[in-house]
Coordinates of C-alpha atoms in Angstrom, one line a residue:
M1 CA -20.9 0.8 -21.0
N2 CA -21.4 4.3 -19.4
Q3 CA -21.3 6.9 -22.1
F4 CA -22.5 10.4 -22.9
T5 CA -25.6 10.6 -24.8
A6 CA -26.0 13.1 -27.6
N7 CA -27.2 15.9 -25.2
G8 CA -24.4 15.2 -22.8
D9 CA -26.4 13.7 -19.9
F10 CA -24.5 11.3 -17.6
N11 CA -25.6 7.7 -16.7
D12 CA -25.0 6.4 -13.2
L13 CA -21.5 6.9 -11.8
P14 CA -19.7 3.7 -11.0
A15 CA -19.6 2.1 -7.6
L16 CA -17.1 3.5 -5.1
P17 CA -14.0 1.4 -4.3
E18 CA -13.9 0.8 -0.4
G19 CA -15.9 -2.1 0.7
K20 CA -18.7 -1.9 3.3
R21 CA -19.2 -4.4 6.0
V22 CA -20.7 -4.6 9.5
I23 CA -18.2 -4.5 12.4
P24 CA -19.2 -7.2 14.9
D25 CA -17.8 -5.4 18.0
L26 CA -19.4 -2.2 16.9
A27 CA -22.7 -3.8 16.1
A28 CA -23.5 -4.4 19.7
S29 CA -23.0 -0.7 20.5
E30 CA -25.8 1.8 20.6
W31 CA -26.1 5.1 18.7
I32 CA -26.2 7.8 21.4
G33 CA -26.0 11.6 21.6
G34 CA -28.4 12.4 18.9
P35 CA -28.8 15.7 17.1
G36 CA -27.0 18.9 18.2
N37 CA -24.3 19.6 20.8
T38 CA -24.1 17.0 23.5
F39 CA -21.6 15.8 26.1
C40 CA -21.6 12.0 26.8
R41 CA -19.4 10.1 29.2
Q42 CA -18.8 6.8 31.0
E43 CA -16.4 5.5 33.5
F44 CA -14.9 2.0 33.8
L45 CA -12.3 0.2 35.8
L46 CA -9.1 -1.4 34.5
P47 CA -7.0 -3.9 36.7
S48 CA -3.8 -2.9 35.0
R49 CA -2.5 -0.7 32.3
P50 CA -3.5 -2.1 28.9
C51 CA -1.3 -3.7 26.4
T52 CA -3.4 -2.4 23.5
A53 CA -6.6 -0.3 23.2
I54 CA -8.4 0.2 19.9
L55 CA -11.3 2.7 19.7
C56 CA -13.7 2.1 16.9
I57 CA -16.2 4.9 16.3
V58 CA -18.9 5.9 13.7
S59 CA -21.0 9.0 13.6
D60 CA -23.6 10.5 11.4
P61 CA -22.3 10.8 7.9
H62 CA -21.6 14.3 6.5
S63 CA -24.4 16.0 4.8
Y64 CA -24.1 18.6 2.1
A65 CA -25.8 21.9 1.2
I66 CA -26.4 24.5 -1.5
R67 CA -27.8 22.2 -4.2
D68 CA -26.7 23.0 -7.8
W69 CA -23.9 25.4 -6.5
Q70 CA -22.7 27.6 -9.3
I71 CA -26.1 27.1 -11.0
L72 CA -25.2 23.7 -12.4
P73 CA -27.8 22.3 -14.9
S74 CA -29.9 19.8 -13.2
K75 CA -29.0 17.1 -15.7
Y76 CA -25.8 16.4 -13.8
P77 CA -26.2 13.7 -11.2
Y78 CA -23.9 15.3 -8.6
D79 CA -24.8 18.3 -6.5
N80 CA -23.3 17.6 -3.1
Q81 CA -20.6 20.3 -3.1
L82 CA -20.5 22.2 0.2
L83 CA -20.5 20.6 3.6
G84 CA -23.6 21.2 5.7
G85 CA -24.1 19.9 9.2
S86 CA -20.8 19.9 11.0
F87 CA -17.2 19.2 9.6
V88 CA -16.1 17.6 12.9
K89 CA -18.8 15.5 14.5
Y90 CA -17.0 14.1 17.6
R91 CA -14.0 14.8 19.9
V92 CA -13.1 11.7 22.1
F93 CA -11.2 12.3 25.4
L94 CA -9.7 9.6 27.7
N95 CA -9.0 10.8 31.3
G96 CA -9.2 14.4 29.9
S97 CA -6.7 13.8 27.0
L98 CA -8.0 14.3 23.5
V99 CA -7.4 11.1 21.6
A100 CA -9.7 11.3 18.5
V101 CA -11.3 13.9 16.2
G102 CA -13.4 13.0 13.3
P103 CA -14.7 11.6 11.1
F104 CA -13.5 11.9 7.5
R105 CA -16.1 12.4 4.6
S106 CA -17.5 9.2 3.5
L107 CA -16.8 8.1 -0.1
E108 CA -20.4 7.2 -0.5
D109 CA -22.9 9.7 0.9
G110 CA -25.1 8.6 3.8
I111 CA -22.7 5.6 4.8
P112 CA -21.2 6.0 8.2
L113 CA -17.5 5.9 8.2
L114 CA -15.8 3.8 10.8
M115 CA -12.5 5.1 12.1
E116 CA -10.0 3.3 14.4
Y117 CA -7.6 5.0 16.9
E118 CA -4.9 3.4 19.1
V119 CA -5.4 5.0 22.6
A120 CA -3.6 2.8 25.1
D121 CA -1.2 5.5 26.2
S122 CA -4.2 7.5 27.5
L123 CA -5.4 4.7 29.8
K124 CA -4.5 3.7 33.3
S125 CA -5.0 1.1 35.9
G126 CA -8.1 1.8 38.1
R127 CA -10.8 4.1 37.2
N128 CA -10.9 5.6 33.8
A129 CA -13.3 8.0 32.0
I130 CA -14.2 8.2 28.3
A131 CA -15.9 11.4 27.3
V132 CA -17.3 12.3 23.9
Q133 CA -18.2 15.8 22.7
S134 CA -20.6 15.2 19.9
R135 CA -22.3 17.4 17.3
G136 CA -24.7 15.1 15.7
E137 CA -27.2 15.5 12.8
A138 CA -29.6 12.6 13.7
R139 CA -28.3 9.8 15.8
G140 CA -24.9 11.2 17.1
F141 CA -22.2 8.4 17.4
A142 CA -21.5 4.8 18.3
L143 CA -18.3 3.5 19.6
A144 CA -16.5 0.4 20.9
L145 CA -13.2 0.6 22.9
E146 CA -11.6 -2.8 22.9
I147 CA -8.9 -3.1 25.7
T148 CA -6.5 -6.0 26.0
D149 CA -4.0 -6.7 28.8
E150 CA -0.8 -8.5 28.9
E151 CA -2.4 -11.8 29.8
G152 CA -4.6 -11.6 26.7
G153 CA -7.7 -10.6 28.7
C154 CA -10.2 -8.4 26.7
Q155 CA -12.7 -5.7 27.9
I156 CA -14.8 -3.9 25.5
I157 CA -16.6 -0.5 26.5
R158 CA -19.5 0.2 24.3
S159 CA -21.8 3.2 23.9
S160 CA -25.2 2.6 25.4
R161 CA -28.1 4.1 27.2
E162 CA -26.1 3.4 30.4
W163 CA -23.9 6.4 29.5
R164 CA -24.6 9.8 30.9
Q165 CA -25.5 12.7 28.7
R166 CA -25.8 16.5 29.0
D167 CA -27.2 18.9 26.5
A168 CA -24.5 21.3 25.3
N169 CA -26.5 23.6 23.1
T170 CA -26.6 26.3 25.8
I171 CA -22.7 26.1 26.0
Y172 CA -21.8 26.2 22.3
R173 CA -24.7 28.4 21.5
P174 CA -25.4 29.9 18.0
V175 CA -26.5 33.3 19.0
C176 CA -25.5 36.9 18.3
W177 CA -24.8 37.6 14.7
E178 CA -25.6 34.1 13.2
R179 CA -28.6 33.8 11.1
P180 CA -30.3 30.6 9.8
G181 CA -29.0 29.0 6.6
L182 CA -25.6 27.9 5.4
D183 CA -24.9 30.5 2.8
Q184 CA -22.5 33.4 3.6
F185 CA -24.1 36.5 5.0
A186 CA -23.2 40.1 5.5
K187 CA -20.5 39.6 8.1
G188 CA -19.3 36.3 6.6
G189 CA -19.7 32.7 7.9
P190 CA -17.3 30.6 9.8
S191 CA -16.6 28.1 7.1
P192 CA -18.6 25.3 5.6
G193 CA -19.6 22.8 8.2
E194 CA -19.0 25.4 10.9
Y195 CA -21.0 27.5 13.3
P196 CA -20.0 30.5 15.4
E197 CA -19.2 29.1 18.9
H198 CA -20.1 31.7 21.5
I199 CA -19.1 29.5 24.4
D200 CA -20.8 29.8 27.9
G201 CA -18.2 28.8 30.3
V202 CA -20.3 29.8 33.3
V203 CA -22.6 26.7 32.7
Y204 CA -19.7 24.5 31.4
P205 CA -19.4 21.4 33.6
Q206 CA -15.9 21.7 34.9
G207 CA -14.0 18.4 34.9
W208 CA -16.6 16.4 33.0
K209 CA -13.9 14.7 30.9
E210 CA -12.0 13.3 34.0
A211 CA -12.6 10.3 36.1
E212 CA -14.5 10.6 39.4
F213 CA -16.6 13.5 37.9
D214 CA -20.1 13.5 39.5
A215 CA -22.6 13.2 36.7
S216 CA -25.6 12.1 38.8
D217 CA -27.6 15.0 37.7
W218 CA -27.0 14.3 34.0
S219 CA -29.7 12.5 32.1
V220 CA -29.4 9.0 30.7
A221 CA -28.2 8.9 27.3
C222 CA -30.7 9.0 24.5
G223 CA -30.4 5.8 22.5
F224 CA -31.1 5.6 18.7
G225 CA -30.7 1.9 18.1
L226 CA -28.0 -0.6 17.6
A227 CA -25.1 0.3 15.2
V228 CA -25.9 -2.5 12.9
D229 CA -25.4 -0.3 9.8
E230 CA -23.0 -1.3 7.0
C231 CA -20.0 1.0 7.5
E232 CA -17.2 2.1 5.2
I233 CA -13.9 1.1 6.5
C234 CA -11.3 3.9 6.4
R235 CA -8.1 2.8 5.0
T236 CA -6.4 6.2 5.6
P237 CA -4.4 7.2 8.7
T238 CA -6.4 9.3 11.1
Y239 CA -5.8 12.9 12.0
S240 CA -2.6 13.9 13.6
L241 CA -3.3 16.3 16.6
T242 CA -0.6 18.9 17.1
R243 CA -0.5 21.4 19.9
C244 CA 0.9 24.7 18.7
E245 CA 2.2 27.4 21.1
P246 CA 2.3 31.2 20.4
V247 CA 5.6 32.4 19.1
A248 CA 4.7 36.1 20.0
V249 CA 2.2 38.1 22.1
S250 CA 1.7 41.8 21.7
E251 CA -0.5 44.2 23.6
L252 CA -2.6 46.4 21.2
G253 CA -4.3 48.3 23.9
P254 CA -6.0 47.8 27.4
G255 CA -7.3 44.4 27.4
N256 CA -6.5 43.8 23.9
Y257 CA -3.9 41.3 22.9
L258 CA -2.7 39.8 19.6
V259 CA -1.2 36.2 19.4
D260 CA 0.8 35.0 16.7
F261 CA 1.3 31.3 16.1
G262 CA 3.9 31.8 13.5
R263 CA 2.4 29.7 10.7
P264 CA -1.0 28.8 9.4
V265 CA -2.9 26.3 11.7
F266 CA -6.2 24.4 11.1
G267 CA -7.9 23.6 14.3
G268 CA -9.2 25.4 17.3
V269 CA -8.2 27.7 20.1
E270 CA -7.8 26.4 23.7
L271 CA -7.9 29.3 26.2
F272 CA -7.4 29.6 29.9
G273 CA -9.7 32.3 30.8
P274 CA -8.8 35.5 32.9
V275 CA -8.5 35.1 36.7
G276 CA -11.9 35.8 38.1
G277 CA -13.6 35.0 34.8
G278 CA -15.5 37.3 32.6
A279 CA -16.4 37.7 29.0
I280 CA -13.8 38.1 26.0
E281 CA -14.2 38.5 22.4
L282 CA -12.1 36.2 20.4
R283 CA -11.0 37.1 16.8
L284 CA -9.1 34.8 14.4
A285 CA -7.4 35.8 11.2
E286 CA -5.0 34.7 8.5
E287 CA -3.4 38.2 8.1
L288 CA -3.3 41.4 9.9
Q289 CA -5.0 44.7 9.1
P290 CA -2.8 47.8 8.4
N291 CA -3.3 48.9 12.0
G292 CA -2.0 45.7 13.4
H293 CA -5.3 44.1 14.4
A294 CA -6.4 40.7 13.2
R295 CA -8.4 40.8 9.9
F296 CA -11.2 38.6 11.3
Q297 CA -13.5 39.5 8.2
L298 CA -11.4 37.6 5.8
R299 CA -11.0 38.2 2.1
T300 CA -12.8 34.9 1.6
E301 CA -15.9 36.4 3.1
N302 CA -15.6 34.4 6.2
C303 CA -15.8 35.9 9.7
F304 CA -14.1 34.5 12.8
Q305 CA -15.5 36.6 15.8
E306 CA -16.9 34.9 18.8
L307 CA -17.8 35.7 22.5
W308 CA -16.4 33.4 25.2
T309 CA -17.6 33.7 28.9
F310 CA -15.5 32.2 31.6
A311 CA -16.4 31.1 35.1
P312 CA -13.9 32.1 37.9
D313 CA -10.9 29.7 37.9
S314 CA -12.3 27.9 34.8
E315 CA -10.7 25.0 33.2
P316 CA -9.8 26.1 29.6
L317 CA -12.5 26.4 27.0
S318 CA -11.8 25.3 23.4
H319 CA -13.5 25.2 19.9
F320 CA -15.3 22.1 18.9
G321 CA -15.1 23.0 15.2
T322 CA -12.2 24.1 13.2
R323 CA -10.8 27.3 11.6
M324 CA -7.9 28.2 9.4
F325 CA -5.8 31.1 10.9
R326 CA -2.5 32.3 12.0
Y327 CA -3.4 35.1 14.4
A328 CA -5.8 35.3 17.4
E329 CA -6.9 38.6 19.0
V330 CA -8.4 38.9 22.3
Q331 CA -10.5 41.8 23.4
G332 CA -11.9 42.6 26.8
W333 CA -9.2 40.7 28.8
R334 CA -9.0 41.5 32.6
G335 CA -5.6 41.1 34.1
E336 CA -2.3 39.9 32.7
F337 CA -2.3 37.9 29.5
T338 CA 0.8 35.6 28.7
S339 CA 1.5 33.2 26.0
E340 CA 0.7 30.3 28.4
R341 CA -3.0 31.3 28.5
M342 CA -3.6 30.2 24.7
R343 CA -2.6 27.4 22.4
V344 CA -4.0 25.8 19.3
I345 CA -4.9 22.1 18.8
A346 CA -4.3 21.8 15.1
L347 CA -5.4 18.8 13.0
G348 CA -4.3 17.4 9.7
M349 CA -3.0 14.3 8.0
P350 CA 0.4 12.9 9.3
F351 CA 3.3 14.6 7.5
D352 CA 6.9 13.6 7.9
G353 CA 8.9 16.8 7.1
N354 CA 12.1 14.9 7.3
R355 CA 11.5 12.9 4.2
S356 CA 12.7 15.8 1.9
E357 CA 14.8 18.9 1.9
F358 CA 15.9 21.4 -0.7
H359 CA 18.8 23.8 -0.9
C360 CA 20.1 26.0 -3.8
S361 CA 21.9 29.2 -4.3
D362 CA 18.7 31.3 -4.7
P363 CA 17.0 32.0 -1.4
R364 CA 13.8 32.9 -3.4
L365 CA 13.6 29.5 -4.8
E366 CA 14.1 28.0 -1.3
K367 CA 11.1 30.1 -0.1
V368 CA 9.0 28.7 -3.0
W369 CA 9.9 25.2 -1.9
S370 CA 9.0 25.9 1.8
L371 CA 5.7 27.5 0.7
C372 CA 4.8 24.3 -1.2
K373 CA 5.9 21.9 1.4
N374 CA 4.3 23.8 4.3
T375 CA 1.0 24.2 2.3
V376 CA 0.7 20.4 2.2
A377 CA 2.0 19.9 5.7
F378 CA -0.4 22.5 7.3
T379 CA -3.6 22.3 5.1
T380 CA -4.1 18.6 4.3
T381 CA -7.2 17.0 5.8
D382 CA -9.1 13.9 4.9
I383 CA -8.9 14.8 1.3
F384 CA -7.1 17.5 -0.7
T385 CA -9.1 20.6 -0.7
D386 CA -8.8 23.9 -2.6
C387 CA -9.3 26.0 0.7
L388 CA -10.1 25.1 4.3
T389 CA -11.6 28.4 4.8
R390 CA -14.0 29.3 2.1
E391 CA -15.1 26.0 0.3
R392 CA -13.4 22.8 1.7
L393 CA -14.1 21.1 -1.7
A394 CA -11.9 18.8 -3.4
Y395 CA -11.4 20.0 -7.0
E396 CA -9.7 17.9 -9.7
A397 CA -7.3 20.6 -10.8
D398 CA -6.5 21.7 -7.2
T399 CA -5.9 18.0 -6.5
Y400 CA -3.4 17.6 -9.4
V401 CA -1.4 20.4 -8.0
T402 CA -1.6 19.5 -4.5
M403 CA -0.9 15.6 -5.1
L404 CA 2.2 16.3 -7.1
T405 CA 3.5 18.6 -4.3
Q406 CA 2.8 16.0 -1.8
F407 CA 4.7 13.3 -3.8
A408 CA 7.6 15.7 -4.2
T409 CA 7.9 16.9 -0.6
E410 CA 6.8 14.0 1.4
G411 CA 5.8 11.0 -0.6
S412 CA 2.7 9.6 1.1
L413 CA 0.1 8.0 -1.0
E414 CA -3.0 7.6 1.2
T415 CA -4.6 11.0 1.0
A416 CA -4.1 11.0 -2.8
R417 CA -5.8 7.7 -3.2
R418 CA -8.8 8.7 -1.0
T419 CA -9.2 12.1 -2.8
L420 CA -9.3 10.4 -6.2
A421 CA -11.9 7.9 -4.9
Y422 CA -13.9 10.7 -3.3
L423 CA -13.8 12.8 -6.5
V424 CA -15.4 10.0 -8.5
G425 CA -18.4 10.4 -6.6
H426 CA -18.3 14.1 -6.0
P427 CA -16.9 15.6 -9.3
T428 CA -17.1 19.5 -9.7
W429 CA -18.5 21.7 -12.4
P430 CA -15.8 23.0 -14.7
C431 CA -15.2 21.1 -18.0
E432 CA -11.5 21.3 -17.7
W433 CA -11.5 20.1 -14.1
W434 CA -13.4 17.0 -15.1
Q435 CA -10.7 16.5 -17.8
C436 CA -8.0 16.4 -15.1
F437 CA -9.3 13.0 -13.8
I438 CA -7.1 11.0 -16.2
P439 CA -3.9 13.0 -15.5
N440 CA -4.7 12.6 -11.7
F441 CA -4.9 8.8 -12.0
R442 CA -1.9 8.7 -14.3
E443 CA 0.3 10.6 -11.8
Y444 CA -1.1 8.4 -9.0
L445 CA -0.2 5.2 -10.8
L446 CA 3.3 6.3 -11.7
Q447 CA 4.0 7.2 -8.1
S448 CA 2.2 4.3 -6.4
G449 CA 2.1 1.3 -8.8
D450 CA -1.4 0.8 -7.5
F451 CA -2.8 -1.0 -10.7
D452 CA -5.8 -2.5 -9.0
F453 CA -7.1 0.9 -7.9
V454 CA -6.6 2.5 -11.3
D455 CA -8.1 -0.6 -13.1
Q456 CA -11.1 -0.3 -10.9
H457 CA -11.7 3.2 -12.3
Y458 CA -10.5 2.7 -15.8
A459 CA -14.0 2.4 -17.3
F460 CA -15.1 5.6 -15.6
L461 CA -12.0 7.4 -17.0
R462 CA -12.6 6.1 -20.4
D463 CA -16.3 6.5 -20.8
Q464 CA -17.0 9.6 -18.6
T465 CA -14.0 11.9 -18.6
S466 CA -12.1 11.7 -21.9
F467 CA -15.0 12.9 -24.1
H468 CA -13.5 10.7 -27.0
Q469 CA -17.1 9.9 -28.1
L470 CA -17.8 13.4 -28.9
M471 CA -14.9 14.0 -31.4
G472 CA -15.7 14.7 -35.0
D473 CA -13.5 16.2 -37.8
G474 CA -10.5 16.2 -35.5
L475 CA -12.1 18.4 -32.7
I476 CA -14.7 18.2 -30.0
S477 CA -17.2 20.8 -31.1
D478 CA -19.4 21.0 -28.1
F479 CA -18.5 19.9 -24.5
P480 CA -21.2 18.7 -22.0
K481 CA -20.0 20.9 -19.2
E482 CA -19.2 24.5 -18.8
G483 CA -15.7 25.6 -19.4
I484 CA -13.7 27.6 -16.8
V485 CA -10.6 28.7 -18.7
D486 CA -9.6 30.7 -15.7
W487 CA -11.1 32.2 -12.5
P488 CA -12.2 34.7 -11.7
V489 CA -13.7 35.8 -15.0
E490 CA -11.5 38.7 -15.5
E491 CA -8.3 36.5 -15.7
R492 CA -9.6 34.8 -18.9
D493 CA -7.9 37.4 -21.2
G494 CA -11.1 37.9 -23.1
F495 CA -11.4 34.4 -24.0
E496 CA -14.2 33.8 -26.6
F497 CA -16.2 30.6 -25.9
G498 CA -17.7 28.9 -29.0
E499 CA -17.6 25.6 -30.9
G500 CA -14.3 23.8 -30.9
N501 CA -13.2 25.5 -27.7
A502 CA -9.4 25.5 -27.9
V503 CA -8.9 25.1 -24.0
G504 CA -11.2 22.3 -23.8
N505 CA -9.7 20.5 -26.8
A506 CA -6.2 21.0 -25.5
F507 CA -7.3 19.3 -22.3
A508 CA -8.9 16.5 -24.3
Y509 CA -5.7 15.9 -26.1
W510 CA -3.8 15.7 -22.8
G511 CA -6.4 13.3 -21.6
L512 CA -6.4 11.0 -24.6
E513 CA -2.6 10.7 -24.5
G514 CA -2.9 9.8 -20.8
L515 CA -5.7 7.4 -21.3
S516 CA -3.6 5.7 -24.2
E517 CA -0.8 5.3 -21.6
L518 CA -3.0 4.0 -18.8
A519 CA -4.5 1.5 -21.2
G520 CA -1.1 0.3 -22.0
Y521 CA 0.0 -0.1 -18.4
L522 CA -3.3 -2.1 -17.7
G523 CA -2.8 -4.5 -20.6
R524 CA -5.5 -3.0 -22.7
D525 CA -3.3 -2.8 -25.9
A526 CA -6.0 -2.4 -28.6
E527 CA -7.5 0.6 -26.6
A528 CA -4.1 2.1 -26.1
V529 CA -3.6 2.1 -29.9
T530 CA -7.1 3.5 -30.5
F531 CA -6.7 6.4 -28.0
A532 CA -3.2 7.2 -29.3
G533 CA -4.8 7.5 -32.8
Q534 CA -7.5 9.7 -31.5
A535 CA -5.0 12.0 -29.8
A536 CA -3.0 12.2 -33.2
E537 CA -6.4 13.1 -34.9
L538 CA -7.1 15.9 -32.4
Q539 CA -3.6 17.2 -32.7
E540 CA -4.1 17.5 -36.4
G541 CA -7.5 19.0 -36.2
F542 CA -6.3 21.5 -33.6
N543 CA -3.5 22.7 -35.8
S544 CA -5.4 22.7 -39.1
R545 CA -8.7 24.4 -37.8
L546 CA -7.7 26.6 -34.8
F547 CA -4.4 28.0 -36.1
D548 CA -4.3 31.6 -37.4
E549 CA -1.6 31.8 -40.2
D550 CA -1.7 35.6 -40.1
T551 CA -0.8 35.9 -36.4
G552 CA 0.9 32.6 -35.9
L553 CA -1.3 32.0 -32.9
Y554 CA -4.1 29.7 -32.1
V555 CA -7.7 31.3 -31.9
D556 CA -10.1 30.6 -28.9
S557 CA -12.6 28.7 -30.9
L558 CA -13.9 28.0 -34.4
G559 CA -15.0 31.3 -36.0
S560 CA -13.2 33.4 -33.4
R561 CA -10.4 35.8 -34.4
H562 CA -9.3 36.3 -30.8
S563 CA -6.2 34.6 -29.6
S564 CA -6.1 34.5 -25.9
F565 CA -3.1 33.6 -23.7
H566 CA -4.9 30.6 -22.4
A567 CA -5.6 29.1 -25.9
N568 CA -1.9 29.2 -26.8
M569 CA -0.4 28.4 -23.3
F570 CA -2.4 25.2 -22.8
A571 CA -1.6 24.2 -26.5
L572 CA 2.1 24.5 -25.6
R573 CA 1.8 22.9 -22.2
F574 CA 0.1 19.7 -23.5
G575 CA 2.4 19.3 -26.6
L576 CA 0.0 20.3 -29.4
V577 CA 2.3 22.7 -31.0
P578 CA 4.7 21.6 -33.7
E579 CA 8.2 22.6 -33.4
D580 CA 8.2 25.2 -36.1
R581 CA 5.5 27.2 -34.4
R582 CA 6.8 27.1 -30.8
A583 CA 9.0 30.1 -31.0
R584 CA 6.2 32.3 -32.2

């Protein structure tokens, strides 16, 4: 049984839930593209429009950077916190139409994630073209496109060294103010897993995504072996691609225009360049400066500022990576600029906004509802994250809030399940966030009835996240992880850390009650009784050892005389306070 040792070290985390297997059709495909920016393409003939067409694709798994972020002690076995490499690793086009963007993060690091897309609507009888824009870390990608016709005939298009490939590093070039490394720098970085994209449209191969393109001067694709790796099979719906048009365009000065998309978007800009070509500067922002210009150096210490150069009569250029923004500002534009010149291709998880609505007599509360609903609708990717601009991490506490919001406003379960599975292998540093695992799984079970998934992780919840092994004399004196209480530090109301941390113990009580409930649901009746008893013991210890009779408030820790807002608020929130003390 995995347990904490006396010094708080962890043993190995449990196996992740999704099975891995080799996909026969994909196993005959080759890894191509390799590291860096590449364009890869192949053409093929179809005798008629297909009945079905399923694209299976894998790519290099995501890598992570900044080991021991927040100066985590090395005794913890997890340090993969911030995305390195590239957040998006492929964009797939059929006959010029964007059909797939991915992949998601793997649940188990280093394992390729296989994703499937239905793409029949983008195919036609006759000559077709499949084009892949890849940003690989080692091998690039491998794919198989299985096409069936009305008579049951099947044709499979596979990635191979018969494809044509073009180096695109000179097109999406990391130059100008970028510096090596993934940490933020003086001007700010373009988000984890992203790079500045100063696109050179002069050397961009016009029409490369369409059929009948002449790629005779392209090189033969570099091969990196057959795709015989074991893959994780993604059980979650793929990204929904939404084209967002501007709601307003205003002129700020000669050649200087501001575009407002009316809402936050997560994706990339697609821009038709000025007639006659030329260089423009593109700035993106979540908000405006007082002078009406885009605040492209964000409060999150990110910077969205790039140089795009267009050839005369160029096809539109577009981001490969993703940014979170509402406003786009263009500088150096020659000629007339209209809203038709720019749009955004936003990506996110499918969200059915018609599944809920809310009305009341107070318009302020209606705005709160809209804020919550739109946050989930516009900012949910492969997993729930705290922020798509600054960190792109899943945090256990942020997941609790976002998951409940998803359940209330739309009701889908897939992203919640995947996020919880991901967090098991990628937990974060705060003690209280670790203690949110049990409430997260409890809420997921109540919403989903997914007993098998919760039962699969029950031992992990019991042995690694409840801290019940560390309780003595009615309290947990020392926790094996650093407490957060609140963030940033100045929001802690002067909380005094020490033995018997009141906030940590309040979370522990919440977890023990939830663990008892989960044990009961899973038929572990004896454990349900045990954990209910430990919760009652902790409640008694909390009220006898942390309560200040003189002030009628709870102190922050054993030996402290300070009573912070947090020590008392969490005690109330989690039901530790007896009825006769609640008014005080």
